Coordinates of C-alpha atoms and ligand atoms in Angstrom, one line a residue:
M1 CA 7.1 -26.5 17.6
I2 CA 7.5 -30.0 19.0
D3 CA 9.7 -32.6 17.5
I4 CA 7.4 -35.5 16.8
K5 CA 9.9 -37.6 15.8
A6 CA 11.3 -37.4 19.0
I7 CA 8.2 -38.8 20.8
G8 CA 8.7 -42.1 18.8
K9 CA 9.1 -43.4 15.5
T10 CA 7.0 -42.0 12.5
E11 CA 6.8 -40.7 8.9
V12 CA 5.6 -36.5 8.6
L13 CA 4.7 -34.9 5.6
K14 CA 4.9 -31.2 5.9
G15 CA 2.2 -29.2 4.3
V16 CA -0.1 -26.0 4.6
S17 CA -2.5 -26.1 6.9
A18 CA -6.0 -25.2 5.3
S19 CA -8.3 -26.6 8.0
P20 CA -7.7 -26.6 12.2
G21 CA -8.0 -29.6 14.2
I22 CA -6.7 -32.7 14.2
V23 CA -8.1 -36.0 13.2
I24 CA -6.8 -40.1 12.6
G25 CA -7.8 -42.4 10.5
K26 CA -8.2 -45.0 7.5
A27 CA -6.5 -42.8 4.4
F28 CA -8.8 -43.5 1.5
V29 CA -7.0 -42.1 -1.9
L30 CA -9.2 -41.2 -4.1
D31 CA -8.4 -41.8 -7.8
T32 CA -8.4 -38.4 -9.8
E33 CA -5.8 -39.4 -12.5
R34 CA -8.3 -39.4 -15.8
P35 CA -8.4 -42.8 -17.6
H36 CA -6.0 -44.2 -20.4
V37 CA -8.1 -43.9 -23.5
E38 CA -6.7 -46.0 -26.3
E39 CA -7.1 -44.7 -30.3
V40 CA -9.4 -47.2 -31.9
E41 CA -11.6 -46.9 -35.6
I42 CA -15.1 -48.0 -34.7
E43 CA -17.2 -49.7 -37.9
A44 CA -19.6 -47.7 -39.5
D45 CA -22.5 -49.5 -37.9
E46 CA -21.4 -48.5 -34.7
I47 CA -21.8 -45.2 -34.7
E48 CA -25.2 -44.5 -33.5
A49 CA -24.0 -46.9 -30.8
E50 CA -20.9 -44.8 -29.4
V51 CA -23.7 -41.8 -30.0
E52 CA -26.2 -42.9 -27.7
A53 CA -23.0 -44.0 -25.0
F54 CA -22.4 -40.6 -25.5
M55 CA -25.2 -39.3 -24.7
S56 CA -26.5 -41.5 -21.8
A57 CA -23.2 -41.2 -20.1
I58 CA -23.6 -37.3 -20.2
G59 CA -27.2 -37.8 -18.8
E60 CA -26.1 -39.6 -16.1
T61 CA -23.8 -37.3 -15.0
T62 CA -25.8 -34.3 -15.4
R63 CA -28.1 -36.4 -13.1
E64 CA -24.9 -37.0 -10.2
L65 CA -24.0 -33.5 -10.0
E66 CA -27.5 -31.8 -9.8
R67 CA -28.1 -34.2 -6.7
L68 CA -25.1 -33.5 -5.2
R69 CA -26.1 -29.8 -6.1
G70 CA -29.0 -30.5 -4.7
G71 CA -27.8 -31.7 -1.6
L72 CA -24.8 -29.4 -0.8
E73 CA -28.0 -26.2 -1.3
E74 CA -29.4 -28.0 1.5
T75 CA -26.5 -27.9 4.0
L76 CA -24.4 -25.5 3.1
G77 CA -26.7 -22.9 0.8
E78 CA -26.9 -21.6 -2.4
S79 CA -23.4 -20.1 -3.0
H80 CA -21.1 -22.9 -2.1
A81 CA -24.4 -25.1 -4.5
R82 CA -23.2 -22.4 -7.5
I83 CA -19.7 -24.0 -7.6
F84 CA -21.7 -26.6 -10.4
D85 CA -23.4 -24.6 -11.8
A86 CA -19.8 -24.7 -13.8
H87 CA -19.7 -27.7 -14.4
L88 CA -23.2 -28.7 -15.1
M89 CA -22.4 -25.9 -18.2
I90 CA -19.6 -27.5 -19.3
L91 CA -22.4 -30.7 -19.7
R92 CA -24.5 -28.4 -21.7
D93 CA -21.7 -26.9 -23.7
S94 CA -22.1 -27.3 -27.6
M95 CA -18.3 -27.6 -28.0
V96 CA -17.7 -30.5 -26.3
I97 CA -21.1 -32.2 -27.5
D98 CA -21.1 -31.3 -30.9
G99 CA -17.5 -31.8 -31.1
T100 CA -17.8 -35.8 -29.4
Q101 CA -20.5 -36.2 -31.7
R102 CA -18.6 -35.5 -34.8
R103 CA -15.6 -36.8 -33.9
I104 CA -17.6 -40.3 -34.0
R105 CA -19.3 -39.7 -36.8
E106 CA -17.3 -38.5 -39.0
E107 CA -13.6 -39.4 -37.6
R108 CA -14.8 -43.1 -36.9
Q109 CA -13.8 -42.5 -33.5
S110 CA -15.7 -44.2 -30.1
A111 CA -16.9 -42.2 -28.1
A112 CA -14.8 -42.5 -24.8
F113 CA -11.7 -41.0 -27.4
A114 CA -13.9 -38.6 -29.1
L115 CA -14.7 -37.0 -26.1
T116 CA -10.2 -36.8 -25.0
E117 CA -9.7 -35.5 -28.6
T118 CA -12.1 -32.4 -27.9
I119 CA -11.9 -32.0 -24.1
G120 CA -8.0 -32.2 -24.7
Q121 CA -8.9 -28.7 -27.9
V122 CA -10.8 -26.8 -25.7
T123 CA -8.7 -27.3 -22.8
N124 CA -4.6 -26.9 -24.4
A125 CA -5.7 -23.3 -24.7
M126 CA -6.4 -22.9 -21.8
E127 CA -4.1 -24.3 -19.5
R128 CA -1.3 -22.1 -21.0
T129 CA -2.9 -18.2 -20.1
R130 CA -1.1 -17.2 -17.0
D131 CA -4.8 -16.4 -15.6
E132 CA -5.7 -18.2 -12.7
Y133 CA -9.3 -18.2 -13.6
L134 CA -9.2 -20.0 -16.9
R135 CA -6.6 -22.4 -15.3
E136 CA -9.2 -23.0 -12.2
R137 CA -12.4 -23.8 -15.5
V138 CA -9.5 -26.5 -16.8
F139 CA -9.4 -28.1 -13.6
D140 CA -13.5 -28.8 -13.6
I141 CA -13.6 -30.0 -17.3
K142 CA -11.1 -32.2 -16.8
D143 CA -13.6 -33.3 -13.6
I144 CA -16.2 -34.1 -15.6
E145 CA -14.0 -35.7 -18.8
R146 CA -12.8 -38.1 -16.0
R147 CA -16.6 -39.1 -14.8
L148 CA -18.1 -39.2 -18.7
L149 CA -15.0 -41.5 -19.1
L150 CA -15.4 -44.1 -16.6
R151 CA -19.0 -44.2 -17.3
L152 CA -17.4 -44.7 -21.2
L153 CA -15.4 -47.2 -20.0
G154 CA -17.9 -49.1 -17.5
R155 CA -15.4 -48.0 -15.0
K156 CA -16.7 -47.7 -11.4
Q157 CA -15.3 -44.6 -9.7
K158 CA -14.0 -45.1 -6.2
S159 CA -16.3 -42.9 -4.1
L160 CA -17.2 -41.2 -1.2
R161 CA -20.8 -42.5 -1.3
H162 CA -21.8 -45.6 0.9
L163 CA -18.6 -45.9 2.9
D164 CA -18.5 -48.2 5.6
D165 CA -16.4 -46.0 8.0
D166 CA -15.2 -42.8 8.8
V167 CA -11.9 -42.0 6.1
I168 CA -9.8 -39.1 5.4
V169 CA -9.9 -38.2 1.7
L170 CA -6.4 -37.9 0.4
A171 CA -6.1 -36.4 -3.2
H172 CA -3.6 -34.9 -5.6
E173 CA -5.7 -32.3 -5.8
L174 CA -9.2 -32.1 -4.8
A175 CA -12.4 -30.8 -7.1
A176 CA -15.2 -29.5 -5.7
T177 CA -17.4 -32.1 -6.4
H178 CA -15.3 -34.2 -4.3
T179 CA -15.6 -31.8 -1.5
A180 CA -18.9 -31.0 -2.0
S181 CA -20.1 -34.3 -0.6
M182 CA -18.4 -34.3 2.8
H183 CA -20.8 -33.4 4.3
E184 CA -23.5 -36.1 3.5
E185 CA -20.4 -38.9 3.7
R186 CA -18.6 -40.0 6.4
V187 CA -15.4 -38.0 5.6
T188 CA -13.1 -36.7 8.9
G189 CA -10.5 -35.3 7.1
F190 CA -8.5 -34.8 4.0
A191 CA -5.3 -34.0 2.5
T192 CA -4.1 -32.9 -0.7
D193 CA -0.4 -32.5 -3.0
V194 CA -1.2 -29.4 -4.0
G195 CA -3.3 -26.5 -3.4
G196 CA -3.5 -23.8 -1.2
R197 CA -5.1 -22.0 1.2
T198 CA -7.5 -20.3 -0.4
A199 CA -8.7 -23.4 -3.0
H200 CA -12.0 -24.3 -3.1
A201 CA -11.8 -27.1 -1.3
A202 CA -10.3 -25.5 1.7
I203 CA -12.5 -23.3 1.9
M204 CA -15.4 -25.8 2.3
A205 CA -13.5 -27.8 4.7
R206 CA -13.3 -24.6 7.4
S207 CA -16.8 -23.6 6.4
L208 CA -17.9 -27.6 7.2
Q209 CA -15.1 -27.9 10.7
I210 CA -13.0 -30.9 8.6
P211 CA -9.5 -30.7 9.9
A212 CA -7.3 -30.5 6.6
V213 CA -4.1 -30.2 4.8
V214 CA -2.9 -28.6 1.8
G215 CA 0.1 -28.6 -0.9
L216 CA 1.7 -32.0 1.1
H217 CA 3.4 -32.6 -2.8
E218 CA 3.8 -36.2 -2.2
A219 CA 1.0 -37.4 0.3
T220 CA -0.7 -39.9 -3.0
S221 CA 2.1 -41.3 -3.8
V222 CA 4.0 -42.6 -0.3
I223 CA 0.4 -43.3 1.3
R224 CA -1.3 -46.6 1.0
Q225 CA -4.6 -47.1 0.4
G226 CA -6.3 -47.7 3.9
E227 CA -3.2 -46.7 5.9
K228 CA -3.4 -45.5 9.7
I229 CA -2.8 -41.4 9.6
I230 CA -2.7 -38.7 11.4
V231 CA -4.2 -35.2 10.1
D232 CA -3.0 -32.3 12.0
G233 CA -4.9 -29.6 10.2
T234 CA -3.7 -27.6 12.8
L235 CA 0.0 -27.0 12.3
G236 CA -0.4 -28.8 8.5
L237 CA 1.4 -32.0 9.0
L238 CA 0.5 -36.0 7.8
I239 CA 2.0 -38.1 9.9
Y240 CA 1.8 -42.2 9.0
R241 CA 4.0 -45.0 9.6
Y242 CA 3.9 -44.2 13.4
D243 CA 4.4 -46.0 16.4
E244 CA 2.4 -46.2 19.6
A245 CA 3.5 -43.3 21.6
V246 CA 2.9 -41.3 18.6
L247 CA -0.4 -42.5 17.9
E248 CA -0.6 -41.9 22.5
Y249 CA 0.4 -38.5 21.9
Y250 CA -1.8 -37.3 19.2
Q251 CA -5.2 -39.3 20.9
E252 CA -4.6 -36.6 23.5
R253 CA -3.7 -34.1 21.4
Q254 CA -7.0 -34.5 20.0
R255 CA -8.7 -35.0 23.1
T256 CA -7.2 -32.2 24.5
Y257 CA -8.2 -29.6 21.4
E258 CA -11.6 -31.1 20.9
E259 CA -11.9 -29.9 25.1
F260 CA -10.5 -26.6 24.7
E261 CA -12.6 -26.2 21.5
K262 CA -15.7 -26.9 23.3
E263 CA -14.5 -24.9 26.8
L264 CA -13.9 -21.4 24.3
L265 CA -17.2 -22.2 23.0
V266 CA -18.8 -21.5 26.0
D267 CA -17.7 -18.5 26.9
K268 CA -17.8 -17.3 22.8
D269 CA -20.5 -14.9 23.1
A270 CA -18.7 -13.0 26.4
P271 CA -17.0 -9.5 25.6
A272 CA -13.3 -9.2 24.9
V273 CA -12.8 -6.6 27.7
T274 CA -9.5 -7.0 29.6
V275 CA -9.0 -7.6 32.9
D276 CA -8.5 -3.9 33.2
G277 CA -11.3 -2.8 31.3
R278 CA -10.7 -2.1 27.7
R279 CA -12.8 -3.6 25.3
F280 CA -11.7 -5.1 22.0
E281 CA -14.1 -5.7 18.8
V282 CA -13.5 -9.8 17.9
A283 CA -15.2 -10.4 14.9
A284 CA -14.9 -12.8 11.7
N285 CA -13.6 -12.9 8.3
I286 CA -15.9 -14.5 5.7
E287 CA -15.5 -15.8 1.4
I288 CA -18.6 -17.6 1.3
P289 CA -21.8 -15.8 2.6
D290 CA -22.9 -18.9 3.9
E291 CA -19.9 -18.7 6.7
V292 CA -21.5 -15.7 8.3
R293 CA -23.4 -19.0 10.5
A294 CA -21.1 -20.1 11.7
A295 CA -19.0 -16.8 12.3
I296 CA -22.2 -16.6 14.5
S297 CA -21.9 -19.3 16.2
H298 CA -18.5 -18.5 17.0
G299 CA -19.3 -15.2 18.7
A300 CA -18.3 -13.1 16.6
E301 CA -19.5 -9.4 16.8
G302 CA -19.6 -8.8 13.3
I303 CA -18.0 -9.3 9.5
G304 CA -14.6 -7.6 9.4
L305 CA -13.9 -8.7 6.3
F306 CA -16.1 -10.7 3.3
R307 CA -14.2 -10.7 0.6
T308 CA -16.3 -10.4 -2.4
E309 CA -14.0 -12.4 -4.8
Y310 CA -15.7 -15.5 -4.9
L311 CA -19.1 -13.7 -6.1
F312 CA -16.5 -13.0 -9.2
I313 CA -14.7 -16.3 -9.7
T314 CA -16.8 -19.0 -9.8
E315 CA -19.1 -17.7 -11.9
D316 CA -18.9 -17.5 -16.3
E317 CA -19.5 -14.0 -16.7
I318 CA -19.9 -10.9 -14.0
P319 CA -22.5 -10.8 -11.4
S320 CA -25.1 -8.4 -12.0
E321 CA -26.1 -5.7 -9.6
D322 CA -29.0 -7.7 -8.6
E323 CA -27.0 -11.0 -7.5
Q324 CA -24.6 -9.0 -6.6
Y325 CA -26.8 -7.5 -4.2
E326 CA -28.7 -10.9 -2.9
A327 CA -25.2 -12.5 -1.5
Y328 CA -24.7 -9.2 0.6
R329 CA -28.3 -8.0 1.6
A330 CA -28.2 -12.2 2.8
V331 CA -25.4 -11.7 5.1
V332 CA -26.2 -8.0 6.0
S333 CA -29.4 -9.2 7.3
L334 CA -28.4 -12.4 9.4
A335 CA -25.0 -10.4 10.8
A336 CA -27.8 -7.1 11.6
P337 CA -27.3 -5.5 14.1
A338 CA -23.6 -6.5 14.0
T339 CA -21.6 -4.6 11.1
V340 CA -20.5 -6.3 8.5
V341 CA -17.1 -4.8 6.0
V342 CA -17.8 -5.7 2.8
R343 CA -14.9 -5.2 0.8
T344 CA -15.1 -4.3 -3.1
V345 CA -13.4 -7.8 -5.0
D346 CA -9.6 -8.2 -4.8
L347 CA -9.1 -9.3 -8.8
G348 CA -5.7 -9.5 -9.6
G349 CA -2.6 -10.8 -8.5
D350 CA -3.3 -14.4 -8.9
K351 CA -7.4 -14.5 -8.7
F352 CA -8.7 -13.8 -11.6
G353 CA -12.7 -13.4 -13.1
P354 CA -14.4 -12.9 -15.9
M355 CA -12.6 -9.5 -16.8
G356 CA -9.8 -11.4 -17.2
A357 CA -6.2 -9.6 -16.5
P358 CA -5.7 -6.9 -19.3
E359 CA -2.3 -8.9 -20.9
P360 CA 0.1 -11.3 -18.8
E361 CA 1.7 -9.7 -16.5
A362 CA 5.2 -10.3 -15.1
N363 CA 4.3 -9.3 -11.5
P364 CA 1.0 -9.8 -11.1
F365 CA 1.0 -8.9 -7.5
L366 CA 2.9 -5.4 -8.1
G367 CA 0.1 -5.3 -11.2
W368 CA -3.3 -4.7 -12.5
R369 CA -4.9 -6.0 -8.5
G370 CA -7.5 -4.7 -5.9
I371 CA -8.7 -0.8 -6.6
R372 CA -6.6 -0.5 -9.6
C373 CA -8.6 -2.9 -11.2
S374 CA -11.7 -1.2 -10.5
L375 CA -10.7 2.3 -10.7
S376 CA -10.2 0.7 -14.7
Q377 CA -13.3 -0.1 -15.1
P378 CA -15.7 2.7 -13.1
H379 CA -18.6 1.0 -14.5
L380 CA -18.1 -2.5 -12.6
L381 CA -17.1 -0.8 -9.6
L382 CA -20.2 1.7 -10.0
R383 CA -22.1 -2.0 -10.0
Q384 CA -20.5 -3.8 -7.0
L385 CA -21.1 -0.2 -5.2
R386 CA -25.0 0.0 -5.7
A387 CA -25.1 -3.3 -5.0
I388 CA -23.7 -2.7 -1.5
L389 CA -25.4 0.1 -0.8
R390 CA -28.8 -1.4 -1.4
A391 CA -27.8 -4.2 1.1
S392 CA -27.2 -1.3 3.6
A393 CA -31.2 -0.7 4.1
H394 CA -30.7 -4.4 5.6
G395 CA -28.4 -3.6 8.8
N396 CA -24.7 -2.1 9.7
V397 CA -22.5 -1.7 6.4
K398 CA -18.9 -0.6 5.8
I399 CA -17.2 -0.8 2.6
M400 CA -13.8 -1.3 2.6
L401 CA -10.8 -0.7 -0.7
P402 CA -8.0 -3.1 -1.0
M403 CA -4.7 -2.6 -2.5
I404 CA -4.2 1.4 -1.7
S405 CA -1.2 3.4 -2.1
S406 CA -2.3 6.8 -3.1
L407 CA -4.7 9.5 -1.7
H408 CA -5.7 9.6 -5.5
E409 CA -7.3 6.3 -5.4
V410 CA -9.5 7.1 -2.2
R411 CA -10.5 10.5 -3.5
D412 CA -11.7 8.5 -6.8
A413 CA -13.4 6.0 -5.4
R414 CA -15.5 8.3 -2.9
Q415 CA -16.7 9.4 -6.7
V416 CA -17.6 6.7 -7.8
L417 CA -19.6 6.0 -4.2
E418 CA -21.4 9.2 -4.7
A419 CA -22.0 8.2 -8.3
A420 CA -23.7 5.3 -6.8
K421 CA -25.7 7.1 -4.1
Q422 CA -27.5 9.3 -7.4
E423 CA -28.3 6.5 -9.4
L424 CA -29.7 4.6 -6.1
R425 CA -31.9 8.0 -5.3
A426 CA -32.6 8.5 -8.9
R427 CA -34.2 5.2 -9.0
G428 CA -35.8 5.5 -5.7
R429 CA -34.3 2.5 -4.1
E430 CA -33.2 2.8 -0.4
F431 CA -29.9 2.6 1.2
A432 CA -28.0 4.0 4.4
D433 CA -27.1 7.2 4.5
N434 CA -23.8 7.3 6.4
V435 CA -22.0 4.4 4.7
P436 CA -18.4 4.5 6.1
L437 CA -15.7 4.2 3.9
G438 CA -12.1 2.5 4.3
V439 CA -8.7 1.6 3.2
M440 CA -7.1 -1.7 3.9
I441 CA -3.7 -0.8 4.5
E442 CA -1.9 -3.5 3.1
T443 CA 1.2 -1.9 1.2
P444 CA 4.3 0.0 2.9
A445 CA 3.2 2.9 1.0
A446 CA -0.4 2.7 2.9
A447 CA 1.5 2.6 6.0
M448 CA 3.7 5.6 5.7
I449 CA 1.0 7.9 4.5
A450 CA -1.2 7.3 7.0
D451 CA -1.7 10.2 8.4
E452 CA -3.0 11.2 4.9
L453 CA -5.2 8.8 4.5
A454 CA -6.7 9.1 7.7
E455 CA -8.3 12.8 6.8
E456 CA -9.7 10.9 3.4
A457 CA -11.5 7.5 5.1
D458 CA -13.9 6.6 7.2
F459 CA -11.5 3.6 8.9
F460 CA -8.6 1.2 8.2
S461 CA -7.8 -1.9 8.3
I462 CA -4.7 -3.3 8.1
G463 CA -4.5 -6.2 5.6
S464 CA -1.1 -8.3 7.2
N465 CA -0.9 -10.7 4.5
D466 CA -0.6 -8.5 1.8
L467 CA 1.7 -6.1 4.0
V468 CA 4.1 -8.7 5.0
Q469 CA 4.7 -9.4 1.4
Y470 CA 5.0 -6.0 0.0
T471 CA 7.4 -5.0 2.8
L472 CA 9.4 -7.7 3.1
A473 CA 9.3 -9.3 -0.6
V474 CA 8.6 -11.6 -1.0
D475 CA 5.9 -14.2 -2.3
R476 CA 3.3 -15.1 -0.1
G477 CA 2.0 -18.0 -2.7
N478 CA 5.5 -19.3 -2.9
D479 CA 7.2 -21.7 -0.8
S480 CA 10.7 -21.3 -2.0
V481 CA 10.6 -18.1 -0.5
A482 CA 7.9 -19.2 2.9
Y483 CA 11.1 -18.6 5.0
L484 CA 11.8 -15.4 5.1
Y485 CA 8.0 -14.5 4.8
D486 CA 7.7 -13.2 9.0
T487 CA 4.9 -11.2 10.3
F488 CA 6.9 -10.1 13.3
H489 CA 10.0 -8.9 11.4
P490 CA 10.6 -5.2 12.8
A491 CA 9.6 -4.0 9.3
V492 CA 6.2 -4.8 9.4
L493 CA 6.1 -3.9 13.2
R494 CA 7.0 -0.1 12.9
L495 CA 4.3 0.2 9.9
L496 CA 2.0 -1.4 12.3
D497 CA 3.0 0.8 15.0
R498 CA 3.3 3.9 12.3
T499 CA -0.6 2.8 11.3
V500 CA -1.8 2.9 14.5
R501 CA -0.6 5.9 15.6
A502 CA -1.7 7.7 12.8
A503 CA -5.1 6.6 13.5
R504 CA -5.6 7.7 16.7
K505 CA -4.6 10.5 16.2
H506 CA -6.7 11.3 13.9
K507 CA -9.9 8.9 16.3
T508 CA -9.9 6.3 13.6
W509 CA -10.8 3.0 14.0
V510 CA -8.4 0.9 13.1
G511 CA -9.3 -2.8 12.6
V512 CA -6.4 -6.0 11.4
C513 CA -8.3 -9.1 9.0
G514 CA -5.1 -10.6 8.1
E515 CA -4.3 -14.0 8.9
M516 CA -2.0 -12.1 11.7
A517 CA -5.6 -11.2 13.8
G518 CA -5.9 -15.4 14.1
D519 CA -2.9 -15.6 15.2
P520 CA -2.7 -16.4 19.1
L521 CA 0.8 -15.7 19.8
A522 CA 0.5 -12.2 18.1
T523 CA -2.8 -11.1 19.9
L524 CA -1.1 -9.8 22.7
L525 CA 1.1 -7.8 20.5
L526 CA -1.9 -6.1 18.1
V527 CA -3.6 -5.1 21.7
G528 CA -0.9 -3.6 23.0
L529 CA -0.3 -1.3 19.9
G530 CA -4.2 0.0 20.4
V531 CA -6.1 -1.5 17.2
D532 CA -9.9 -1.9 17.8
E533 CA -10.3 -4.8 16.4
L534 CA -9.5 -8.0 15.3
S535 CA -10.6 -9.8 12.9
A536 CA -10.1 -13.9 11.8
A537 CA -11.3 -17.1 10.4
P538 CA -14.5 -17.5 12.4
A539 CA -13.0 -21.0 14.4
V540 CA -10.4 -18.9 15.8
V541 CA -12.7 -16.3 17.3
P542 CA -13.2 -17.8 20.7
E543 CA -9.7 -18.7 21.1
I544 CA -8.8 -15.0 20.8
K545 CA -11.5 -13.1 23.2
S546 CA -10.5 -15.6 25.6
I547 CA -6.6 -14.1 24.9
I548 CA -8.3 -10.9 25.2
R549 CA -10.3 -11.8 28.6
S550 CA -7.1 -13.2 30.4
T551 CA -4.7 -10.3 29.9
S552 CA -4.9 -6.7 31.0
Y553 CA -4.1 -3.7 28.4
G554 CA -1.5 -2.3 30.3
Y555 CA 0.7 -5.3 30.3
A556 CA -0.2 -5.8 26.5
R557 CA 0.9 -2.0 26.1
R558 CA 4.5 -3.2 27.7
V559 CA 4.7 -6.7 25.5
A560 CA 4.3 -4.2 22.8
A561 CA 7.0 -1.8 23.7
K562 CA 9.3 -4.4 24.0
A563 CA 8.7 -6.0 21.1
L564 CA 9.0 -2.9 19.0
K565 CA 12.6 -3.0 20.1
M566 CA 14.0 -5.7 19.4
K567 CA 15.9 -6.2 16.2
T568 CA 15.0 -9.5 14.7
G569 CA 11.3 -10.6 13.8
S570 CA 12.6 -13.9 15.7
E571 CA 13.4 -12.3 18.7
V572 CA 10.1 -11.1 18.8
R573 CA 9.0 -13.9 18.3
R574 CA 10.6 -16.2 20.9
Y575 CA 9.9 -13.7 23.7
L576 CA 6.0 -13.7 22.1
E577 CA 6.4 -17.5 23.1
Q578 CA 7.7 -17.4 26.4
I579 CA 4.9 -15.3 27.4
F580 CA 3.0 -17.2 25.8
R581 CA 3.7 -20.4 27.2
V582 CA 3.5 -18.9 30.3
K583 CA 0.7 -17.4 30.6
F584 CA -1.9 -19.3 28.6
P585 CA 0.4 -22.9 28.5
K586 CA -3.4 -24.6 27.7
I587 CA -3.7 -23.2 24.6
S588 CA 0.8 -23.3 24.0
E589 CA 0.0 -26.9 25.0
T590 CA -2.6 -28.1 21.9
E591 CA -1.1 -25.9 19.6
M592 CA 2.1 -27.2 20.1
I593 CA 3.7 -23.7 20.4
S594 CA 7.1 -24.4 22.4
Ligands
LIG1 C1 -4.1 -9.5 3.9 O1 -3.8 -8.9 2.4 O2 -3.7 -9.2 4.6 C2 -6.1 -9.6 3.2 C3 -7.1 -9.9 4.5 O3 -6.8 -9.5 2.2 P1 -6.5 -11.3 1.3 O4 -5.4 -12.2 2.1 O5 -7.2 -11.1 0.4 O6 -5.1 -10.2 0.3
LIG2 MG1 -4.5 -8.2 0.5

């Protein structure tokens, strides 16, 4: 990768790319800290006024959030807008309202202090849990507490509304309430100290196509309000205190990037056929139903992975069959006649829904996750399968199982699928007859028994994110071992090759839906290994299609064969980078593959 410091004088923070693109502008540092509240004892005749102030803060905040919810529903749709339901529920929560009022009346606390005490009591226990879902709720509750306190203390909160200039928002951690209003404000990019690629804010940025970087650790402490900064969402960098040479360099990259994106969109609907005539499918991954629009507008030929966790982790209750059906149906009918691969919920690891973990686990990624979680609660799997099957009446659906490591998991799930069909038949509900049931190949075990799995499963999709994590024993979310997370490691490549060979032998369709499928550097390799489909984030679909169109399958096969003989991941990476610079100079230039 190019060394920006070699271009001119500058400071750079390195984070995690959350949404690609480059933006240059003024920093708007959001104050996401809770205001400090002193303990004061109020007089008896002040009690009613304090209760009233508290209730009017509740009323005003509710109206403010309802307005935000409405705006979001109009632009991004209902599933984004539902983020606010959890917030609105906190504002109606009797523990919060009664608890605060009781403290004001009985303990003579000021409304502000009573509120912080009540919220503290609610969140203390939640914060100690390892349950990611509950910990995320704590963040929502604190966001609400901060909003109420700012009103009670009569302070104006820094708002994204009525901005005169375009800004890049910087925050320690962004709440859903902030990101949700970005579409209507002059926000051109954002960067946060904490958070990962799958945080709400990051998902929203990708949907809105705003360049974003997360996990910068110290951005809000080193960047001053109004300072000129550059967010490089493609490489996960925040650049500040730069000189003219760096600015010019980035202006040029921004222009090239934007022109290049436009150019790619021209041919977005052309199929991904190699120069020697072999066709590959290029599909999109979505996490939220509304993202299907972005998938279509970027030329995706289907939805290769519809992650359904979102439905389960943003709600306080497990969604009913009808709620799930509505979400699946919306995606399936919009995508039709293209196929949608709906993955049964992959909870566990770092994602927990309202059903929670049975008990804290020492190694959650090796624990109660994915298909294990679903099969141990068959009534919930049955409910989800009924909902997916019902959606199959509106288009083309495939069902996919996550975290498969043994044959019996596929057999058991197929039995539940048959039971779901029986129930729907008994109810007289419509569904497509032959909905394929496939598996993710994302554990080394699944790759090693791909031959046997191909006899049970109707299709494969390789989940490289987990396959790399489990093969190399490197936690995919752990910063300190990130240098060992190597997609091109020979062990990974050999498992990919083994999987594709088994699929070919059994005439089983095989796709790739991990991040590797969206990495331009990996395209030749994956195509050359002989996969049928690549499924990536909507925004990169046109680029992947264009790479496939400009190569021959014969050449890609030679590249894959050569890479498979290499001894280290870095050797493979260097080899692919070298090919890339020569064959795709334009992409190398825009993506800075050196
Ligand atoms: C994967 O593991 O590659 C995958 C696509 O699934 P997820 O990222 O949701 O674990
Ligand atoms: Mg996975």
